[in-house]
PDB file of C-alpha atoms and ligand atoms in Angstrom:
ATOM      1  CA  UNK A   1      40.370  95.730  67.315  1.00 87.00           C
ATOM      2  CA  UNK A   2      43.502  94.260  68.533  1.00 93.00           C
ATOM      3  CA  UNK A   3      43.344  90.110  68.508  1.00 98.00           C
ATOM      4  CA  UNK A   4      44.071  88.142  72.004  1.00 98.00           C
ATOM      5  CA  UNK A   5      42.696  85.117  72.631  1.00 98.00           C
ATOM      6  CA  UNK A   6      41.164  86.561  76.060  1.00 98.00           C
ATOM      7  CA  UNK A   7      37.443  85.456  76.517  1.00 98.00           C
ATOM      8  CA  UNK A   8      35.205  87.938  75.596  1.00 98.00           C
ATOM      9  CA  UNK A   9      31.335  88.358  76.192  1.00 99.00           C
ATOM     10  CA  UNK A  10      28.985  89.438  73.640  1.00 99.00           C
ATOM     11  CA  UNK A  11      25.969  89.483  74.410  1.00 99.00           C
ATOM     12  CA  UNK A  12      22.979  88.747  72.016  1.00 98.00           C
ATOM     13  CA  UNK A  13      20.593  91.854  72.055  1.00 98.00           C
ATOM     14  CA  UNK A  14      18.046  89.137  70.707  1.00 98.00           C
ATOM     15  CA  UNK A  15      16.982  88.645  74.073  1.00 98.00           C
ATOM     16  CA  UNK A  16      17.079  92.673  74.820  1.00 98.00           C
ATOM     17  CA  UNK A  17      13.880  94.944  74.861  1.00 98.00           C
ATOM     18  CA  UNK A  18      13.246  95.763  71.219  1.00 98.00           C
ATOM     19  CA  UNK A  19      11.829  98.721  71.879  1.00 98.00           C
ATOM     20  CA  UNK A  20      14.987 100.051  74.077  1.00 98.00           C
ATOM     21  CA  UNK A  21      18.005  98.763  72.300  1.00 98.00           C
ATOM     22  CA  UNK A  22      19.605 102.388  72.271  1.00 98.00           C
ATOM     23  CA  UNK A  23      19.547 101.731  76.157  1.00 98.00           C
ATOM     24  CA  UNK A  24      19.980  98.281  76.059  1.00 98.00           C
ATOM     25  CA  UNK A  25      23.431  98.532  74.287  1.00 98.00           C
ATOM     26  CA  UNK A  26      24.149 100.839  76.772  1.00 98.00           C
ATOM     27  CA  UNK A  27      23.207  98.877  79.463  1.00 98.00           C
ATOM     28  CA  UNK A  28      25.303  95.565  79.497  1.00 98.00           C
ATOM     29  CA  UNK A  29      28.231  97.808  78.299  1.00 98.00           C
ATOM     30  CA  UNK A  30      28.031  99.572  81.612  1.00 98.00           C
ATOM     31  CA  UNK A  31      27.836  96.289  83.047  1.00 98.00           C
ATOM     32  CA  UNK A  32      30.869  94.623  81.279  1.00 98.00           C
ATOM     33  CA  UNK A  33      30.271  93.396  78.417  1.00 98.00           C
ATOM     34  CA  UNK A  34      33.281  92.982  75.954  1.00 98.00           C
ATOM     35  CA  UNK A  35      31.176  93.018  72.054  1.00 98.00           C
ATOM     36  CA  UNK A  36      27.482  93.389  71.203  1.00 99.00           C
ATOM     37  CA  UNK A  37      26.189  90.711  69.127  1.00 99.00           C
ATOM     38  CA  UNK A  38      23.730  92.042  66.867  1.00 99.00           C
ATOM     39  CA  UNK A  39      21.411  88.845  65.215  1.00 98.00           C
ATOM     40  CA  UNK A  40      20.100  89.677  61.523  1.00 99.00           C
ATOM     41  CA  UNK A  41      17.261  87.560  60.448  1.00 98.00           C
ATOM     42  CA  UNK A  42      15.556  87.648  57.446  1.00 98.00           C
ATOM     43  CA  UNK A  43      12.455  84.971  57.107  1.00 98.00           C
ATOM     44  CA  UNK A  44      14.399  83.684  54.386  1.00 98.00           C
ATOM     45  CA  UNK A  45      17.648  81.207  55.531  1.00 98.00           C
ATOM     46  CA  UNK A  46      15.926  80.705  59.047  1.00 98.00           C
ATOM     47  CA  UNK A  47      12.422  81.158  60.137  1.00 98.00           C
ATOM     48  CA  UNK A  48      12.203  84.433  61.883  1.00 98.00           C
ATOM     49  CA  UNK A  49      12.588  87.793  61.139  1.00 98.00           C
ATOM     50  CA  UNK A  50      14.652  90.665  63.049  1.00 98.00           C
ATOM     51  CA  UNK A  51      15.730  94.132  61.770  1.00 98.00           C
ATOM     52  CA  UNK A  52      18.304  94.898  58.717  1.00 98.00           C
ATOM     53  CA  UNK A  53      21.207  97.654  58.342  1.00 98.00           C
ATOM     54  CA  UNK A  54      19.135 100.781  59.212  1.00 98.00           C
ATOM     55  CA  UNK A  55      18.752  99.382  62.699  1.00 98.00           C
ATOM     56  CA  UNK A  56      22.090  98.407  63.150  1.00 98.00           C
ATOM     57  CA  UNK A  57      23.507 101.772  62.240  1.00 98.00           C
ATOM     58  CA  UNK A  58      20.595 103.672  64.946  1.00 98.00           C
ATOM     59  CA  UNK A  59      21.899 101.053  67.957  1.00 98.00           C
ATOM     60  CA  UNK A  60      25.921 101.811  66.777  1.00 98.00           C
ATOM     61  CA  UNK A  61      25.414 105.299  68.364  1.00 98.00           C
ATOM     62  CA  UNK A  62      24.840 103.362  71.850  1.00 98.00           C
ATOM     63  CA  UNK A  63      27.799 100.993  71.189  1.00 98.00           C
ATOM     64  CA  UNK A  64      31.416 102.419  72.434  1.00 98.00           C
ATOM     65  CA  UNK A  65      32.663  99.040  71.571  1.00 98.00           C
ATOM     66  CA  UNK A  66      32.906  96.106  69.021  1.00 98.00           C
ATOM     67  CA  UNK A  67      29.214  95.864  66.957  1.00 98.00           C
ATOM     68  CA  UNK A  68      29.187  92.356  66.138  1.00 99.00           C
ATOM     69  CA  UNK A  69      26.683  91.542  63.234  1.00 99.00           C
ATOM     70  CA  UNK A  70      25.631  88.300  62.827  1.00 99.00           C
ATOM     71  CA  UNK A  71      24.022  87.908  59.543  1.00 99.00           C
ATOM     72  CA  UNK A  72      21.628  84.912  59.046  1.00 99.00           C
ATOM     73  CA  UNK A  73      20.155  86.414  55.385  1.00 98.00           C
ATOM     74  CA  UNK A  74      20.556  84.573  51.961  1.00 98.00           C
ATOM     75  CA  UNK A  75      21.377  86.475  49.682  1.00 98.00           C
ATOM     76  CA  UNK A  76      23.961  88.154  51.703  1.00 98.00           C
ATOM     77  CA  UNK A  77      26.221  89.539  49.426  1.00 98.00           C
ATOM     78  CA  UNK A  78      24.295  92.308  47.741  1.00 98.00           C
ATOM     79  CA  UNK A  79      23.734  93.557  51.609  1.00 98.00           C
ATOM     80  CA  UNK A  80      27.437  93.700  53.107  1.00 98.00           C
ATOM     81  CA  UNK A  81      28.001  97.136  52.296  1.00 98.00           C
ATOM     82  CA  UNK A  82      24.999  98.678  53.934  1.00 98.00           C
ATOM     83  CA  UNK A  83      25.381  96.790  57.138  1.00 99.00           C
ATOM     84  CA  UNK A  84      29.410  98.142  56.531  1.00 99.00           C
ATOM     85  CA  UNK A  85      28.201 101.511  56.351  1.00 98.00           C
ATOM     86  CA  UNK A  86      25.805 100.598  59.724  1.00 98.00           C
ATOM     87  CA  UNK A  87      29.379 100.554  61.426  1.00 98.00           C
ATOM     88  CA  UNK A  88      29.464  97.253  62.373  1.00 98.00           C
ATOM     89  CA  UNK A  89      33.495  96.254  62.895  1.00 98.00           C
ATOM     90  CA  UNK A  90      32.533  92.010  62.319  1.00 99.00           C
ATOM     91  CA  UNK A  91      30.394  90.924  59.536  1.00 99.00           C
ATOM     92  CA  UNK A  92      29.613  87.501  59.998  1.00 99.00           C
ATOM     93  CA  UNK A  93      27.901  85.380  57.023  1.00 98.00           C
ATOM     94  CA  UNK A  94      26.917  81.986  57.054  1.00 98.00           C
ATOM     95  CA  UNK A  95      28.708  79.287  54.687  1.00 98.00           C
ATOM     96  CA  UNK A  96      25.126  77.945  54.205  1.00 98.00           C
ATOM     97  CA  UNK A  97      23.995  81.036  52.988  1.00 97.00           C
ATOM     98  CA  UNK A  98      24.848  80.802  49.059  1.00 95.00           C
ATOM     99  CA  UNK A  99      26.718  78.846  46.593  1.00 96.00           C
ATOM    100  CA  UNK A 100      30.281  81.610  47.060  1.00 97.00           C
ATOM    101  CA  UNK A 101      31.332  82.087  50.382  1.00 98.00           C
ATOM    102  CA  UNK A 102      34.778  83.324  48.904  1.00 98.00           C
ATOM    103  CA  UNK A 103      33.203  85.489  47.282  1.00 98.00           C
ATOM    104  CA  UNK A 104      30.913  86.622  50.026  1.00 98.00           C
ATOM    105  CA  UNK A 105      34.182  86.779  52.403  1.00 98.00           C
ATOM    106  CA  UNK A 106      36.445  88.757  49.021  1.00 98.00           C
ATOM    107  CA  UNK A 107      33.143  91.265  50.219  1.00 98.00           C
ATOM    108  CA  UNK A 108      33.420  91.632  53.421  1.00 98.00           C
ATOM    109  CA  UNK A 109      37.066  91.909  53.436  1.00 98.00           C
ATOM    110  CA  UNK A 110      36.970  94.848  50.741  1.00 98.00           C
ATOM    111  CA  UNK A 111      34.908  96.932  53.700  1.00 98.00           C
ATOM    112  CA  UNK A 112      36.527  98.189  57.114  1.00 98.00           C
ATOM    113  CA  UNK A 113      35.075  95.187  58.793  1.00 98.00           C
ATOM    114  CA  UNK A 114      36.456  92.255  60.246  1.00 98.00           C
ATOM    115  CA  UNK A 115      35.378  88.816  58.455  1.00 99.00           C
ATOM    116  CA  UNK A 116      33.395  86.376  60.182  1.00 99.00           C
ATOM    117  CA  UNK A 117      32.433  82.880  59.121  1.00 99.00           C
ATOM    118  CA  UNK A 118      29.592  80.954  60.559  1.00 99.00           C
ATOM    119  CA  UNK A 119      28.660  76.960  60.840  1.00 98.00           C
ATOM    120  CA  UNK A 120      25.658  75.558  61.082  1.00 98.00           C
ATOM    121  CA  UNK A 121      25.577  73.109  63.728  1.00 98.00           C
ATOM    122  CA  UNK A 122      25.260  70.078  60.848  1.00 98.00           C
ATOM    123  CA  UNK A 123      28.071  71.636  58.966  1.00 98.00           C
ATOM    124  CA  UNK A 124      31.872  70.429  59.063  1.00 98.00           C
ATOM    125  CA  UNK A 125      34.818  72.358  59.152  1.00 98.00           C
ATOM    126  CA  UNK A 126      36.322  70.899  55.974  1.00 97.00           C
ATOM    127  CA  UNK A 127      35.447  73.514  54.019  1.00 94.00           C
ATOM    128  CA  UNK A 128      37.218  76.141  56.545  1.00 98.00           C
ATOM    129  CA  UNK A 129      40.358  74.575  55.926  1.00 98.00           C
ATOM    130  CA  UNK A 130      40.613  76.732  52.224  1.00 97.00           C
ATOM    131  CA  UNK A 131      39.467  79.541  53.616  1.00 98.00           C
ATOM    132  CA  UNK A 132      41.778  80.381  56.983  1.00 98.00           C
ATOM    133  CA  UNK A 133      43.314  83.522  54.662  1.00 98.00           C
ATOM    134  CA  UNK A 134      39.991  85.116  54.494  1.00 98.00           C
ATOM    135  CA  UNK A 135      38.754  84.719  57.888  1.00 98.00           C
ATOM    136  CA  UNK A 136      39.113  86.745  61.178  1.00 98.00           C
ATOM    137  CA  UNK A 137      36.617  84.889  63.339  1.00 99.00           C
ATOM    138  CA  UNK A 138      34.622  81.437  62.851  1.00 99.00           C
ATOM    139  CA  UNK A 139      31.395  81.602  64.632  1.00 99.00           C
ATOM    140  CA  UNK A 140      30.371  77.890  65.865  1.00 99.00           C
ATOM    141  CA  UNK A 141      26.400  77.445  66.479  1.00 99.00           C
ATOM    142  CA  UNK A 142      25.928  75.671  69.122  1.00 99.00           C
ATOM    143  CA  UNK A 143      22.018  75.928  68.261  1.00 98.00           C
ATOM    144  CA  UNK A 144      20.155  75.976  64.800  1.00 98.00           C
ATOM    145  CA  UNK A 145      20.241  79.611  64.100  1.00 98.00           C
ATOM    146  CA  UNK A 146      16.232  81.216  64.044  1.00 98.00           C
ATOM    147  CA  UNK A 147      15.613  81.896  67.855  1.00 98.00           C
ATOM    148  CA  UNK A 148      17.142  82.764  71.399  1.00 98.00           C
ATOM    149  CA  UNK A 149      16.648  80.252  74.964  1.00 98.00           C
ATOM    150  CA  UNK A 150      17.420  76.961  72.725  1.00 98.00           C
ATOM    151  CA  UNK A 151      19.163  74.479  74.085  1.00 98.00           C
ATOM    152  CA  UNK A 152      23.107  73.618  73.644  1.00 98.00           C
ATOM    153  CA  UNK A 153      24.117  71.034  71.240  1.00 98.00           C
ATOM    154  CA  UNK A 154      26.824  69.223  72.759  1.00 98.00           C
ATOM    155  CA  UNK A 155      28.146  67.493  69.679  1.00 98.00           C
ATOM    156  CA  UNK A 156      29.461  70.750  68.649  1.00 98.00           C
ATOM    157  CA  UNK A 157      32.235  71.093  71.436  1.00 98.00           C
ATOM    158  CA  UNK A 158      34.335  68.550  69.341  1.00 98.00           C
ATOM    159  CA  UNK A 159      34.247  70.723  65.971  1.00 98.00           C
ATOM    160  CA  UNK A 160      35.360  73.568  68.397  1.00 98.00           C
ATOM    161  CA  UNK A 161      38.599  71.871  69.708  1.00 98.00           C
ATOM    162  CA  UNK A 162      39.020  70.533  65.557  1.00 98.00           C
ATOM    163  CA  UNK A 163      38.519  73.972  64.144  1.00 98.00           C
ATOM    164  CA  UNK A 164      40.927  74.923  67.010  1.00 98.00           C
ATOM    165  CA  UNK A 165      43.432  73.124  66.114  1.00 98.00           C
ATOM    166  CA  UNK A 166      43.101  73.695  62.337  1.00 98.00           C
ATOM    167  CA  UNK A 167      43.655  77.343  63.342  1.00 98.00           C
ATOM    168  CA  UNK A 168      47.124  77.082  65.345  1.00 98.00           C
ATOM    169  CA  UNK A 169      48.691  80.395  65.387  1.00 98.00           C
ATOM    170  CA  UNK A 170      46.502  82.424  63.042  1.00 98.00           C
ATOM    171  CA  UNK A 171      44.525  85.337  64.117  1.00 98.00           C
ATOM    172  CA  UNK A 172      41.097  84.236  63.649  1.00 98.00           C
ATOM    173  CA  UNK A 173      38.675  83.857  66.730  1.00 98.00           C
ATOM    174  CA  UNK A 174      36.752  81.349  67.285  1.00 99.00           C
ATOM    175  CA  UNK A 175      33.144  82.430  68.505  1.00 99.00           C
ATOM    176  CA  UNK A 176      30.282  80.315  69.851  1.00 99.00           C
ATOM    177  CA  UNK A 177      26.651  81.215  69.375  1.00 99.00           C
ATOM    178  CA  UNK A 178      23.483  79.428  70.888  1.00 98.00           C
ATOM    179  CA  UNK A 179      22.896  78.212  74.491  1.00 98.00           C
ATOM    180  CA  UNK A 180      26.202  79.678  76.341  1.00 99.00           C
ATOM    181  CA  UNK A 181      25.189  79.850  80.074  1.00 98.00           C
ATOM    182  CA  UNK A 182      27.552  79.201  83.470  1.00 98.00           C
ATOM    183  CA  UNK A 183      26.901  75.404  82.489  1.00 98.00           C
ATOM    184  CA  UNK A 184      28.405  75.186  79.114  1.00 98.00           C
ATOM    185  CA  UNK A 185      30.421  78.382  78.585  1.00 98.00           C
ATOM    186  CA  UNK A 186      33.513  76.233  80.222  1.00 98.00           C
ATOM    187  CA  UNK A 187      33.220  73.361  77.294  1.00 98.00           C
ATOM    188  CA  UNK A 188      33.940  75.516  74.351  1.00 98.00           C
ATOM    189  CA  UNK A 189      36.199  77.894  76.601  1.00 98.00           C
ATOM    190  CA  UNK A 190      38.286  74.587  77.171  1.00 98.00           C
ATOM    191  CA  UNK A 191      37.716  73.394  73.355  1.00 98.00           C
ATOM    192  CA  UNK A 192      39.483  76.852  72.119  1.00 98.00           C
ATOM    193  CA  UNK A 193      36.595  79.250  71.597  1.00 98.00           C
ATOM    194  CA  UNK A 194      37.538  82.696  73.118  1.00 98.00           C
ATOM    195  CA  UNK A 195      34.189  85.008  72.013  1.00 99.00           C
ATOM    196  CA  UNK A 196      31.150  83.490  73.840  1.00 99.00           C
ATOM    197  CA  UNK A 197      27.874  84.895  72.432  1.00 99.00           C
ATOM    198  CA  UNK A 198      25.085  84.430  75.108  1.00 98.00           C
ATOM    199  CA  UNK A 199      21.321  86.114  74.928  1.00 98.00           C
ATOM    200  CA  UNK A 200      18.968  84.341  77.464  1.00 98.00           C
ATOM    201  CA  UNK A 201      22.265  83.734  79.896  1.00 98.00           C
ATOM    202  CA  UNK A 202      22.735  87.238  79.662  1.00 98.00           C
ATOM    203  CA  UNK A 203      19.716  89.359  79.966  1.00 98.00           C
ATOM    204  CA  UNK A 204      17.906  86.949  82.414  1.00 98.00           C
ATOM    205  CA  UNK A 205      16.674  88.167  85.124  1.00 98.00           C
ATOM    206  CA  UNK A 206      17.834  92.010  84.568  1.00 98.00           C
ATOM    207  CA  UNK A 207      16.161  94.933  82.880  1.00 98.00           C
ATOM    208  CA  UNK A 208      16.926  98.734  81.564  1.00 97.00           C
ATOM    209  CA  UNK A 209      15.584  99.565  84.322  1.00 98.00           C
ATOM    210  CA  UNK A 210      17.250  97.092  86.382  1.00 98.00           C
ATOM    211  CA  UNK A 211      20.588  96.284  85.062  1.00 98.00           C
ATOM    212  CA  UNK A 212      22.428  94.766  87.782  1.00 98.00           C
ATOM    213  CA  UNK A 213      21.577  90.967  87.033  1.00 98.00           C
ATOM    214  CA  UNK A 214      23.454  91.908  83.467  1.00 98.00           C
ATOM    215  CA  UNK A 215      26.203  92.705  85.174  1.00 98.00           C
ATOM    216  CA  UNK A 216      26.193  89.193  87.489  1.00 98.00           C
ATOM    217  CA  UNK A 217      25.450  87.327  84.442  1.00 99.00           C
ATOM    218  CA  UNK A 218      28.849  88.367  82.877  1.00 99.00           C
ATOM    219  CA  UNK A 219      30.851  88.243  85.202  1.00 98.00           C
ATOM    220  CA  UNK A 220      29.266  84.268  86.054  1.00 98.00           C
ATOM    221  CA  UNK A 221      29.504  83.235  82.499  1.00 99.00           C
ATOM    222  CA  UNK A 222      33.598  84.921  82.080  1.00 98.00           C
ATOM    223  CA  UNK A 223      34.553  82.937  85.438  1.00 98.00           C
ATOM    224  CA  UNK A 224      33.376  79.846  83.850  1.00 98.00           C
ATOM    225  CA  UNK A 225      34.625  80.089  81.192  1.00 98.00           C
ATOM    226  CA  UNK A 226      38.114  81.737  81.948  1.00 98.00           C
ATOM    227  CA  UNK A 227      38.732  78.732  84.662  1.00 98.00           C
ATOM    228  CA  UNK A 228      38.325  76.250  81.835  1.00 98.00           C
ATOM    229  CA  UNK A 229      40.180  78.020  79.257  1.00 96.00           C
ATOM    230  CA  UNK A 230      43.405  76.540  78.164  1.00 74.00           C
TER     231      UNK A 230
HETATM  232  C1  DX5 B 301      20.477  82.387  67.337  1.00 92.81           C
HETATM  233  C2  DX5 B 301      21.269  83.661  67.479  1.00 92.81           C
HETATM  234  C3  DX5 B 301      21.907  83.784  68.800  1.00 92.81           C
HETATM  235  C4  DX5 B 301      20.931  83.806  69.931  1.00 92.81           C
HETATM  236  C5  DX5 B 301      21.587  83.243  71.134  1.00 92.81           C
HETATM  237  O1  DX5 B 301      20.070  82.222  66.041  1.00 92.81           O
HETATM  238  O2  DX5 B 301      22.273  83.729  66.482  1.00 92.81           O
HETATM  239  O3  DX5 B 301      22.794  84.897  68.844  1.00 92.81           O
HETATM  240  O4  DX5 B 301      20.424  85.066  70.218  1.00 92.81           O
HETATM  241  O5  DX5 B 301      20.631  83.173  72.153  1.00 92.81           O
HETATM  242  P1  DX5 B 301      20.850  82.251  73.420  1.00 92.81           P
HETATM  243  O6  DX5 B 301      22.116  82.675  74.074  1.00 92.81           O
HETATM  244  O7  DX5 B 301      19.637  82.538  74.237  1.00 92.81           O
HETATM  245  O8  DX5 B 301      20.911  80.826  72.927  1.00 92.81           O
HETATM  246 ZN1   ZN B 302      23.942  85.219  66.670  1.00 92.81          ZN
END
């Protein structure tokens, strides 16, 4: 994975056919999609419940790309090596999720995978600000994390030019998960954020079967968004 701040699309395969991801993943990569964002749930931290690391490492056969791995479990350390092994290149873990994020992140960093670090959309960025060295991506929610088709929280767009700016010239991306669609992909694009996460926005309207609309929906949502960047 080479870093640019280019705007890249992931989309969430939360809003995919569970029962096709294989061809799902295969899908809106044929259609132009830069990562797949893979959404780990565990009944636990937020109230719904998706699939864990055996999953992840059956859909990685269908990925070329980046498998991005969004991990909304608590615990989460004792897990980070299995969803490693899955072959997921970002491990993202939420700052919420335990009492040692540096710990969590010493974790993630010890595997092949890239280190992601999440926000809840009522958490600050203080706490980011001693942790820059062991980050390679902060993922902004721009919804409360559970469930796909929610509605963007505005108030976030602020913490995403803050966090921005905190970052300056270091490596790390800045990702934004929860309600990016045509309409508000250009606010965080604009604010700094350069990996756009989008499920609903994404998969609407399209279908394995019938995977043009994928296609239309990146390429709407990267226009936006690259037209607004900075
Ligand atoms: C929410 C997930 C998101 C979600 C985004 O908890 O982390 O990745 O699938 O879905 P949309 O784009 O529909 O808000
Ligand atoms: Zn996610």
């Amino acid at each position: 994975m080479t870093f640019t701040r280019a705007i890249k699309i992931a989309p969430s395969i939360l809003s995919a056919d569970f029962a096709n991801f294989g061809a799902e993943c295969e899908a809106i990569e044929a259609q132009g999609c830069d990562w797949v964002h893979v959404d780990v749930m565990d009944g636990h931290f937020v109230p719904n419940i998706t699939f864990g690391p055996s999953t992840c490492a059956a859909i990685r056969k269908h990925i070329k790309g980046v498998m991005d791995v969004h991990l909304m479990i608590a615990p989460v350390d004792s897990y980070i090596d299995a969803f490693a092994a899955s072959g997921a290149d970002v491990i993202t873990a939420h700052l919420e999720a335990g009492p040692h994020i540096h710990r969590t992140l010493q974790a993630i960093r010890a595997t092949d995978a890239k280190a992601g670090l999440a926000l809840n959309p009522g958490t600050g960025i203080d706490a980011v600000a001693h942790l820059l060295d062991m980050v390679d991506l902060v993922c902004v929610m721009t919804v409360n994390p559970g469930f796909g088709g929610q509605k963007f929280i505005q108030s976030q767009v602020d913490k995403v030019r803050a966090l921005r700016a905190m970052i300056g010239d270091r490596p790390i991306h800045i990702e934004i998960d929860g309600g990016v669609t045509v309409e508000t992909a250009p606010l965080v694009a604009a604010a700094g954020a350069d990996v756009l996460v989008a499920g609903s926005a994404v998969f609407k309207g399209g279908s394995v079967a019938n995977p043009a609309p994928y296609g239309a929906n990146i390429r709407a949502i990267r226009a936006a968004a690259e037209a607004a960047q900075g």
